[in-house]
GROMACS .gro file of C-alpha atoms in nm:
model
  242
    1ALA     CA    1  -0.538   0.623   0.204
    2GLY     CA    2  -0.915   0.633   0.156
    3GLY     CA    3  -1.051   0.384   0.409
    4LYS     CA    4  -1.288   0.447   0.698
    5GLY     CA    5  -1.029   0.373   0.968
    6THR     CA    6  -1.307   0.215   1.176
    7ARG     CA    7  -1.084   0.042   1.432
    8ILE     CA    8  -0.887   0.355   1.516
    9LYS     CA    9  -1.177   0.601   1.489
   10PRO     CA   10  -1.234   0.612   1.869
   11LEU     CA   11  -0.888   0.772   1.896
   12LEU     CA   12  -0.889   0.996   1.587
   13GLY     CA   13  -1.253   1.093   1.551
   14ASP     CA   14  -1.308   1.223   1.197
   15LYS     CA   15  -0.938   1.283   1.129
   16PRO     CA   16  -0.813   1.071   0.835
   17LYS     CA   17  -0.570   0.801   0.940
   18ILE     CA   18  -0.290   0.935   0.720
   19LEU     CA   19  -0.303   1.263   0.918
   20ALA     CA   20  -0.293   1.085   1.254
   21PRO     CA   21  -0.039   1.246   1.492
   22ILE     CA   22   0.274   1.037   1.538
   23ASN     CA   23   0.509   1.192   1.793
   24LYS     CA   24   0.345   1.532   1.724
   25GLU     CA   25   0.379   1.506   1.344
   26PRO     CA   26   0.116   1.378   1.095
   27PHE     CA   27   0.177   1.025   0.973
   28ILE     CA   28   0.205   1.154   0.616
   29LYS     CA   29   0.526   1.341   0.703
   30TRP     CA   30   0.685   1.021   0.830
   31LEU     CA   31   0.562   0.843   0.515
   32ILE     CA   32   0.737   1.098   0.291
   33LEU     CA   33   1.058   1.071   0.494
   34TRP     CA   34   1.042   0.695   0.448
   35ILE     CA   35   0.985   0.722   0.071
   36ASN     CA   36   1.274   0.967   0.038
   37SER     CA   37   1.499   0.725   0.228
   38TRP     CA   38   1.466   0.460  -0.045
   39GLY     CA   39   1.708   0.645  -0.272
   40ILE     CA   40   1.482   0.591  -0.574
   41LYS     CA   41   1.446   0.883  -0.811
   42ILE     CA   42   1.073   0.949  -0.843
   43ASN     CA   43   1.032   1.047  -1.208
   44ASN     CA   44   0.659   1.094  -1.195
   45GLN     CA   45   0.438   1.154  -0.891
   46ILE     CA   46   0.353   1.042  -0.543
   47ILE     CA   47  -0.022   0.991  -0.549
   48LEU     CA   48  -0.264   0.936  -0.263
   49ALA     CA   49  -0.581   0.741  -0.338
   50THR     CA   50  -0.833   0.918  -0.114
   51CYS     CA   51  -1.200   0.893  -0.028
   52ILE     CA   52  -1.295   0.941   0.338
   53GLY     CA   53  -1.139   1.271   0.442
   54HIS     CA   54  -1.029   1.364   0.089
   55GLU     CA   55  -1.081   1.740   0.132
   56GLU     CA   56  -0.885   1.754   0.458
   57ILE     CA   57  -0.599   1.546   0.319
   58GLU     CA   58  -0.576   1.745  -0.004
   59SER     CA   59  -0.591   2.075   0.186
   60TYR     CA   60  -0.311   1.962   0.419
   61CYS     CA   61  -0.089   1.861   0.124
   62GLN     CA   62  -0.146   2.192  -0.052
   63LYS     CA   63  -0.091   2.410   0.256
   64ASN     CA   64   0.235   2.230   0.334
   65ASN     CA   65   0.359   2.218  -0.027
   66LEU     CA   66   0.392   1.841  -0.016
   67PRO     CA   67   0.496   1.674  -0.345
   68ILE     CA   68   0.173   1.477  -0.356
   69ARG     CA   69  -0.135   1.456  -0.576
   70CYS     CA   70  -0.463   1.333  -0.429
   71ILE     CA   71  -0.705   1.136  -0.648
   72SER     CA   72  -1.041   1.074  -0.486
   73GLU     CA   73  -1.308   0.812  -0.536
   74LYS     CA   74  -1.681   0.884  -0.503
   75LYS     CA   75  -1.729   0.603  -0.252
   76PRO     CA   76  -1.491   0.363  -0.075
   77LEU     CA   77  -1.374   0.121  -0.343
   78GLY     CA   78  -1.146  -0.100  -0.134
   79THR     CA   79  -0.773  -0.119  -0.195
   80PHE     CA   80  -0.803  -0.287  -0.538
   81GLY     CA   81  -1.070  -0.043  -0.656
   82ALA     CA   82  -0.880   0.259  -0.523
   83VAL     CA   83  -0.564   0.162  -0.710
   84ALA     CA   84  -0.767   0.096  -1.026
   85ASN     CA   85  -0.920   0.443  -0.993
   86VAL     CA   86  -0.572   0.600  -0.981
   87ILE     CA   87  -0.420   0.388  -1.258
   88SER     CA   88  -0.715   0.450  -1.490
   89SER     CA   89  -0.641   0.823  -1.489
   90THR     CA   90  -0.263   0.830  -1.435
   91TYR     CA   91  -0.074   0.614  -1.682
   92SER     CA   92   0.273   0.483  -1.610
   93GLU     CA   93   0.449   0.175  -1.739
   94ASN     CA   94   0.509   0.060  -1.380
   95TYR     CA   95   0.385   0.145  -1.033
   96ILE     CA   96   0.501   0.108  -0.673
   97ILE     CA   97   0.189   0.066  -0.458
   98LEU     CA   98   0.193   0.094  -0.078
   99ASN     CA   99  -0.053   0.119   0.208
  100GLY     CA  100  -0.115   0.463   0.354
  101ASP     CA  101  -0.081   0.344   0.714
  102SER     CA  102   0.230   0.123   0.726
  103ILE     CA  103   0.606   0.170   0.748
  104PHE     CA  104   0.882  -0.092   0.764
  105LYS     CA  105   1.259  -0.113   0.732
  106ALA     CA  106   1.400  -0.281   0.421
  107ASP     CA  107   1.626  -0.215   0.124
  108ILE     CA  108   1.342  -0.095  -0.099
  109LYS     CA  109   1.577   0.028  -0.373
  110ASN     CA  110   1.736  -0.314  -0.414
  111ILE     CA  111   1.396  -0.486  -0.410
  112ALA     CA  112   1.268  -0.243  -0.673
  113LEU     CA  113   1.565  -0.314  -0.898
  114LYS     CA  114   1.484  -0.685  -0.891
  115PHE     CA  115   1.141  -0.602  -1.031
  116PHE     CA  116   1.234  -0.330  -1.280
  117HIS     CA  117   1.532  -0.518  -1.426
  118ASN     CA  118   1.331  -0.835  -1.486
  119LYS     CA  119   1.066  -0.896  -1.751
  120LYS     CA  120   0.788  -0.805  -1.507
  121GLU     CA  121   0.542  -1.075  -1.616
  122GLN     CA  122   0.431  -1.100  -1.253
  123PRO     CA  123   0.390  -0.837  -0.983
  124LEU     CA  124   0.635  -0.846  -0.693
  125ILE     CA  125   0.496  -0.822  -0.340
  126ILE     CA  126   0.688  -0.775  -0.015
  127LEU     CA  127   0.608  -1.038   0.247
  128LYS     CA  128   0.733  -1.095   0.598
  129ASN     CA  129   0.776  -1.424   0.780
  130ASN     CA  130   0.555  -1.338   1.077
  131ILE     CA  131   0.621  -1.434   1.437
  132THR     CA  132   0.266  -1.426   1.574
  133LYS     CA  133  -0.055  -1.571   1.437
  134ASP     CA  134  -0.198  -1.230   1.352
  135THR     CA  135  -0.478  -1.258   1.095
  136ARG     CA  136  -0.507  -0.880   1.031
  137TYR     CA  137  -0.279  -0.899   0.729
  138GLY     CA  138  -0.311  -1.086   0.402
  139GLY     CA  139  -0.158  -1.433   0.428
  140TYR     CA  140   0.028  -1.581   0.131
  141VAL     CA  141   0.128  -1.936   0.046
  142GLU     CA  142   0.386  -2.059  -0.205
  143THR     CA  143   0.274  -2.248  -0.516
  144ASP     CA  144   0.454  -2.386  -0.821
  145GLY     CA  145   0.397  -2.055  -1.001
  146GLY     CA  146   0.490  -1.821  -0.718
  147TRP     CA  147   0.295  -1.685  -0.421
  148ILE     CA  148  -0.082  -1.652  -0.391
  149TYR     CA  149  -0.317  -1.502  -0.134
  150SER     CA  150  -0.487  -1.753   0.093
  151LYS     CA  151  -0.791  -1.719   0.318
  152ASP     CA  152  -0.628  -1.971   0.550
  153TYR     CA  153  -0.370  -1.869   0.808
  154SER     CA  154  -0.015  -1.832   0.677
  155ASN     CA  155   0.312  -1.731   0.843
  156TYR     CA  156   0.381  -1.507   0.543
  157ILE     CA  157   0.201  -1.173   0.561
  158SER     CA  158   0.183  -0.880   0.322
  159LEU     CA  159   0.354  -0.559   0.434
  160GLY     CA  160   0.129  -0.358   0.205
  161MET     CA  161   0.377  -0.287  -0.076
  162PHE     CA  162   0.400  -0.430  -0.426
  163PHE     CA  163   0.537  -0.348  -0.771
  164ILE     CA  164   0.321  -0.396  -1.080
  165SER     CA  165   0.310  -0.298  -1.447
  166TYR     CA  166   0.015  -0.120  -1.605
  167ASN     CA  167  -0.051  -0.414  -1.838
  168ASN     CA  168  -0.050  -0.673  -1.561
  169PHE     CA  169  -0.278  -0.465  -1.338
  170LYS     CA  170  -0.520  -0.404  -1.625
  171LYS     CA  171  -0.534  -0.776  -1.703
  172ARG     CA  172  -0.607  -0.867  -1.341
  173TRP     CA  173  -0.870  -0.592  -1.306
  174ILE     CA  174  -1.064  -0.699  -1.615
  175LYS     CA  175  -1.044  -1.066  -1.516
  176SER     CA  176  -1.175  -0.992  -1.164
  177THR     CA  177  -1.448  -0.740  -1.253
  178SER     CA  178  -1.529  -0.793  -1.625
  179THR     CA  179  -1.504  -0.411  -1.646
  180ASN     CA  180  -1.263  -0.191  -1.838
  181LEU     CA  181  -1.003   0.006  -1.648
  182ASP     CA  182  -1.201   0.329  -1.678
  183SER     CA  183  -1.241   0.587  -1.399
  184TYR     CA  184  -1.607   0.663  -1.478
  185LEU     CA  185  -1.702   0.295  -1.480
  186ILE     CA  186  -1.505   0.227  -1.161
  187ASN     CA  187  -1.674   0.511  -0.970
  188ASN     CA  188  -2.026   0.457  -1.103
  189ASN     CA  189  -2.053   0.079  -1.087
  190ASN     CA  190  -2.218  -0.118  -0.809
  191PHE     CA  191  -1.893  -0.279  -0.704
  192LYS     CA  192  -1.850  -0.412  -0.357
  193GLU     CA  193  -1.525  -0.295  -0.199
  194LEU     CA  194  -1.257  -0.492  -0.383
  195MET     CA  195  -0.934  -0.581  -0.203
  196ILE     CA  196  -0.585  -0.619  -0.344
  197ASP     CA  197  -0.504  -0.940  -0.159
  198LYS     CA  198  -0.821  -1.136  -0.226
  199ASP     CA  199  -0.945  -0.993  -0.556
  200CYS     CA  200  -0.618  -0.912  -0.732
  201PHE     CA  201  -0.366  -1.162  -0.595
  202GLY     CA  202  -0.604  -1.442  -0.500
  203GLU     CA  203  -0.621  -1.622  -0.833
  204GLU     CA  204  -0.293  -1.588  -1.026
  205PRO     CA  205   0.045  -1.628  -0.848
  206ILE     CA  206   0.289  -1.341  -0.803
  207LYS     CA  207   0.655  -1.310  -0.715
  208ALA     CA  208   0.755  -1.222  -0.359
  209GLU     CA  209   1.045  -1.073  -0.168
  210ILE     CA  210   1.052  -1.243   0.172
  211LEU     CA  211   1.175  -1.039   0.471
  212ASN     CA  212   1.274  -1.210   0.793
  213LYS     CA  213   1.087  -1.217   1.122
  214GLN     CA  214   1.300  -0.943   1.276
  215THR     CA  215   1.211  -0.685   1.010
  216PRO     CA  216   1.079  -0.370   1.184
  217PHE     CA  217   0.719  -0.313   1.069
  218ILE     CA  218   0.425  -0.111   1.200
  219ASP     CA  219   0.067  -0.061   1.084
  220ILE     CA  220  -0.120   0.212   1.273
  221GLY     CA  221  -0.462   0.064   1.200
  222ILE     CA  222  -0.552  -0.051   1.553
  223PRO     CA  223  -0.524   0.138   1.885
  224ASN     CA  224  -0.246  -0.075   2.037
  225ASP     CA  225  -0.023  -0.036   1.731
  226TYR     CA  226  -0.108   0.333   1.702
  227PHE     CA  227   0.019   0.389   2.057
  228LEU     CA  228   0.328   0.180   1.982
  229ALA     CA  229   0.390   0.381   1.663
  230GLN     CA  230   0.445   0.702   1.861
  231SER     CA  231   0.797   0.587   1.946
  232TYR     CA  232   0.842   0.302   1.698
  233ILE     CA  233   0.807   0.500   1.373
  234PRO     CA  234   1.056   0.774   1.473
  235LYS     CA  235   1.297   0.497   1.572
  236ILE     CA  236   1.264   0.326   1.231
  237ILE     CA  237   1.312   0.654   1.044
  238LYS     CA  238   1.611   0.751   1.261
  239ASN     CA  239   1.775   0.416   1.192
  240LEU     CA  240   1.738   0.470   0.817
  241ASN     CA  241   2.009   0.738   0.840
  242ILE     CA  242   1.810   0.998   0.647
   0.00000   0.00000   0.00000
């Protein structure tokens, strides 16, 4: 949740995207409702990777007693760098990673079990068979070894959620950056902004859970979808029977 939010900034001003009002409530409240609806016992922590707007986000979480820890980066590191910054200082055998601006309807608990009950050699990403030729999202194509990110258009888009082990993430980070998974090195290196799709999942295949075209999904990153989210997100959450 540490990006600049450039495309939606005309509507939000300096307010971080994760605090954007959705039907009079900050997006983060809807995000927590969604996470709680999965029915997965969270044994460790919910962590926000923050940069732009870190102080405001952290203050909001503390004032509202939200079960969230914020870990900031010194400069925007991109989605891959932001996750590396969190993982380097917060060890767990496995992680569920999700975007801080998207919500969709799916049986997350069942999908998670497929990952956690297998050997976990490969990460598992959630993809959707998309209806429109929207190039905003990472496109994935199937290969002999699984699914891999492609710069070319694909009907299969990332919904911004994946499951990955510490060891697999570390291996991919070192291969991509030739740098150890160390918070000081990550924050004080001259990295460009590194992205999960291109820089982490663009070379070695991963496993995928494919959701159908009718799967409800919203990303509040552009004005049109932000306006749509005002009614769409409450509808998704209501239909989850929380």
